[in-house]
Amino acid sequence: MTLFHGIYKCRLCGELFEPVATASENTAIESASGAAYDGKWYPKGCGIGAHVRDVHRCKDGSFGIGDFQGFKKEEDK
């Protein structure tokens, strides 16, 4: 099964993190397009896609803001 991982980058520590994933290419495209064109906000757990921003817990215990970078495709293993 192919998965699309939602990639975020923390503004505070710079770490990339993946809080969401979908097997639907359409969901990945619609979510990325929404973020790019109109900044749509997708609530967690709604099944639609990804947030434009998400909270990140940094390794030192700090909390940063993560910005959505896009969906990374993972091929079947």
Short mmCIF file of N, CA and C in Angstrom, two decimals:
data_model
loop_
_atom_site.label_atom_id
_atom_site.label_comp_id
_atom_site.label_asym_id
_atom_site.label_seq_id
_atom_site.Cartn_x
_atom_site.Cartn_y
_atom_site.Cartn_z
N MET A 1 0.84 -1.18 0.00
CA MET A 1 0.00 0.00 0.00
C MET A 1 0.89 1.25 0.00
N THR A 2 0.55 2.21 -0.82
CA THR A 2 1.27 3.48 -0.87
C THR A 2 0.70 4.42 0.19
N LEU A 3 1.57 5.07 0.92
CA LEU A 3 1.16 6.07 1.91
C LEU A 3 1.74 7.43 1.55
N PHE A 4 1.03 8.46 1.94
CA PHE A 4 1.49 9.84 1.81
C PHE A 4 1.60 10.42 3.21
N HIS A 5 2.82 10.76 3.63
CA HIS A 5 3.07 11.27 4.98
C HIS A 5 3.06 12.80 4.96
N GLY A 6 2.26 13.39 5.83
CA GLY A 6 2.23 14.84 5.96
C GLY A 6 3.48 15.31 6.69
N ILE A 7 4.30 16.10 6.05
CA ILE A 7 5.57 16.56 6.61
C ILE A 7 5.43 18.00 7.10
N TYR A 8 5.91 18.22 8.31
CA TYR A 8 5.91 19.54 8.94
C TYR A 8 7.33 19.89 9.36
N LYS A 9 7.62 21.18 9.46
CA LYS A 9 8.93 21.63 9.94
C LYS A 9 8.71 22.58 11.10
N CYS A 10 9.34 22.27 12.24
CA CYS A 10 9.20 23.08 13.44
C CYS A 10 9.97 24.39 13.29
N ARG A 11 9.30 25.49 13.58
CA ARG A 11 9.94 26.82 13.51
C ARG A 11 10.99 27.00 14.61
N LEU A 12 10.81 26.32 15.74
CA LEU A 12 11.69 26.52 16.88
C LEU A 12 12.99 25.72 16.78
N CYS A 13 12.86 24.42 16.49
CA CYS A 13 14.07 23.57 16.47
C CYS A 13 14.47 23.13 15.07
N GLY A 14 13.61 23.32 14.09
CA GLY A 14 13.93 22.96 12.72
C GLY A 14 13.70 21.50 12.35
N GLU A 15 13.25 20.69 13.30
CA GLU A 15 13.04 19.27 13.03
C GLU A 15 11.86 19.05 12.10
N LEU A 16 11.99 18.06 11.20
CA LEU A 16 10.87 17.62 10.37
C LEU A 16 10.13 16.53 11.14
N PHE A 17 8.79 16.58 11.12
CA PHE A 17 8.01 15.56 11.80
C PHE A 17 6.78 15.21 10.96
N GLU A 18 6.18 14.03 11.24
CA GLU A 18 5.10 13.47 10.43
C GLU A 18 3.92 13.07 11.30
N PRO A 19 3.05 14.02 11.68
CA PRO A 19 1.94 13.66 12.55
C PRO A 19 0.74 13.03 11.85
N VAL A 20 0.69 13.08 10.51
CA VAL A 20 -0.45 12.53 9.77
C VAL A 20 0.03 11.75 8.55
N ALA A 21 -0.81 10.82 8.12
CA ALA A 21 -0.54 10.08 6.88
C ALA A 21 -1.88 9.66 6.30
N THR A 22 -1.89 9.44 4.99
CA THR A 22 -3.10 8.98 4.31
C THR A 22 -2.70 8.02 3.20
N ALA A 23 -3.58 7.07 2.91
CA ALA A 23 -3.38 6.17 1.78
C ALA A 23 -4.05 6.72 0.53
N SER A 24 -4.76 7.83 0.68
CA SER A 24 -5.51 8.40 -0.43
C SER A 24 -4.71 9.51 -1.13
N GLU A 25 -4.39 9.29 -2.40
CA GLU A 25 -3.69 10.32 -3.16
C GLU A 25 -4.57 11.56 -3.30
N ASN A 26 -5.88 11.37 -3.45
CA ASN A 26 -6.79 12.51 -3.56
C ASN A 26 -6.79 13.36 -2.30
N THR A 27 -6.79 12.73 -1.14
CA THR A 27 -6.74 13.48 0.12
C THR A 27 -5.45 14.26 0.21
N ALA A 28 -4.33 13.64 -0.18
CA ALA A 28 -3.04 14.33 -0.13
C ALA A 28 -3.04 15.55 -1.06
N ILE A 29 -3.55 15.38 -2.27
CA ILE A 29 -3.59 16.48 -3.23
C ILE A 29 -4.51 17.60 -2.74
N GLU A 30 -5.70 17.24 -2.29
CA GLU A 30 -6.66 18.24 -1.82
C GLU A 30 -6.14 18.99 -0.60
N SER A 31 -5.51 18.27 0.32
CA SER A 31 -4.96 18.91 1.52
C SER A 31 -3.83 19.87 1.18
N ALA A 32 -2.91 19.41 0.33
CA ALA A 32 -1.79 20.26 -0.06
C ALA A 32 -2.29 21.47 -0.85
N SER A 33 -3.25 21.27 -1.74
CA SER A 33 -3.81 22.38 -2.51
C SER A 33 -4.52 23.37 -1.61
N GLY A 34 -5.28 22.88 -0.66
CA GLY A 34 -5.97 23.76 0.29
C GLY A 34 -4.99 24.61 1.07
N ALA A 35 -3.91 24.00 1.52
CA ALA A 35 -2.90 24.74 2.28
C ALA A 35 -2.20 25.78 1.40
N ALA A 36 -1.93 25.41 0.16
CA ALA A 36 -1.19 26.31 -0.74
C ALA A 36 -2.04 27.47 -1.23
N TYR A 37 -3.29 27.22 -1.55
CA TYR A 37 -4.10 28.23 -2.21
C TYR A 37 -5.00 29.04 -1.31
N ASP A 38 -5.57 28.42 -0.26
CA ASP A 38 -6.48 29.20 0.56
C ASP A 38 -6.30 29.00 2.06
N GLY A 39 -5.24 28.30 2.45
CA GLY A 39 -4.93 28.15 3.86
C GLY A 39 -6.00 27.43 4.66
N LYS A 40 -6.73 26.51 4.03
CA LYS A 40 -7.78 25.78 4.74
C LYS A 40 -7.21 25.11 5.99
N TRP A 41 -8.02 25.06 7.00
CA TRP A 41 -7.65 24.42 8.25
C TRP A 41 -8.42 23.12 8.35
N TYR A 42 -7.73 22.00 8.45
CA TYR A 42 -8.38 20.71 8.56
C TYR A 42 -8.22 20.20 9.99
N PRO A 43 -9.31 20.09 10.75
CA PRO A 43 -9.19 19.61 12.13
C PRO A 43 -8.69 18.18 12.21
N LYS A 44 -7.87 17.90 13.20
CA LYS A 44 -7.36 16.54 13.39
C LYS A 44 -8.53 15.58 13.60
N GLY A 45 -8.40 14.42 12.99
CA GLY A 45 -9.40 13.39 13.17
C GLY A 45 -10.61 13.52 12.27
N CYS A 46 -10.66 14.55 11.43
CA CYS A 46 -11.83 14.73 10.56
C CYS A 46 -11.77 13.83 9.34
N GLY A 47 -10.61 13.23 9.06
CA GLY A 47 -10.47 12.35 7.92
C GLY A 47 -10.23 13.06 6.61
N ILE A 48 -10.11 14.38 6.64
CA ILE A 48 -9.93 15.15 5.41
C ILE A 48 -8.46 15.28 5.05
N GLY A 49 -7.60 15.54 6.00
CA GLY A 49 -6.20 15.74 5.64
C GLY A 49 -5.38 16.33 6.76
N ALA A 50 -4.63 17.38 6.46
CA ALA A 50 -3.62 17.90 7.37
C ALA A 50 -3.93 19.33 7.78
N HIS A 51 -3.43 19.70 8.95
CA HIS A 51 -3.45 21.08 9.39
C HIS A 51 -2.47 21.90 8.56
N VAL A 52 -2.68 23.19 8.49
CA VAL A 52 -1.68 24.09 7.90
C VAL A 52 -0.52 24.22 8.88
N ARG A 53 -0.83 24.20 10.17
CA ARG A 53 0.17 24.24 11.24
C ARG A 53 -0.16 23.18 12.28
N ASP A 54 0.85 22.75 13.03
CA ASP A 54 0.64 21.79 14.11
C ASP A 54 1.64 22.10 15.22
N VAL A 55 1.33 21.65 16.42
CA VAL A 55 2.24 21.84 17.56
C VAL A 55 3.28 20.72 17.55
N HIS A 56 4.52 21.09 17.85
CA HIS A 56 5.61 20.12 17.90
C HIS A 56 6.27 20.16 19.27
N ARG A 57 6.50 19.01 19.86
CA ARG A 57 7.27 18.94 21.10
C ARG A 57 8.71 18.66 20.73
N CYS A 58 9.56 19.64 20.98
CA CYS A 58 10.98 19.53 20.65
C CYS A 58 11.69 18.58 21.62
N LYS A 59 12.85 18.09 21.21
CA LYS A 59 13.60 17.13 22.03
C LYS A 59 14.00 17.69 23.39
N ASP A 60 14.16 19.03 23.50
CA ASP A 60 14.53 19.62 24.79
C ASP A 60 13.32 19.92 25.67
N GLY A 61 12.11 19.50 25.23
CA GLY A 61 10.90 19.71 26.00
C GLY A 61 10.15 20.99 25.66
N SER A 62 10.72 21.81 24.79
CA SER A 62 10.05 23.03 24.34
C SER A 62 8.90 22.67 23.40
N PHE A 63 8.02 23.63 23.16
CA PHE A 63 6.93 23.45 22.22
C PHE A 63 7.07 24.47 21.11
N GLY A 64 7.06 23.99 19.88
CA GLY A 64 7.19 24.87 18.72
C GLY A 64 5.97 24.75 17.82
N ILE A 65 5.95 25.58 16.81
CA ILE A 65 4.90 25.55 15.79
C ILE A 65 5.49 24.94 14.53
N GLY A 66 4.81 23.92 14.02
CA GLY A 66 5.26 23.26 12.80
C GLY A 66 4.43 23.71 11.61
N ASP A 67 5.10 24.06 10.53
CA ASP A 67 4.43 24.46 9.30
C ASP A 67 4.37 23.30 8.32
N PHE A 68 3.20 23.10 7.72
CA PHE A 68 3.00 22.04 6.74
C PHE A 68 3.90 22.27 5.53
N GLN A 69 4.66 21.24 5.15
CA GLN A 69 5.57 21.31 4.02
C GLN A 69 5.03 20.61 2.78
N GLY A 70 4.23 19.57 3.00
CA GLY A 70 3.67 18.80 1.89
C GLY A 70 3.54 17.33 2.28
N PHE A 71 3.13 16.51 1.31
CA PHE A 71 2.99 15.08 1.54
C PHE A 71 4.12 14.35 0.81
N LYS A 72 4.82 13.50 1.54
CA LYS A 72 5.91 12.69 1.00
C LYS A 72 5.37 11.29 0.70
N LYS A 73 5.55 10.86 -0.53
CA LYS A 73 5.05 9.54 -0.94
C LYS A 73 6.01 8.45 -0.51
N GLU A 74 5.43 7.41 0.11
CA GLU A 74 6.19 6.21 0.51
C GLU A 74 5.70 5.07 -0.36
N GLU A 75 6.59 4.49 -1.12
CA GLU A 75 6.23 3.40 -2.02
C GLU A 75 5.97 2.12 -1.23
N ASP A 76 5.26 1.20 -1.86
CA ASP A 76 5.01 -0.11 -1.27
C ASP A 76 6.32 -0.77 -0.90
N LYS A 77 6.28 -1.51 0.21
CA LYS A 77 7.48 -2.22 0.65
C LYS A 77 7.33 -3.70 0.43
#
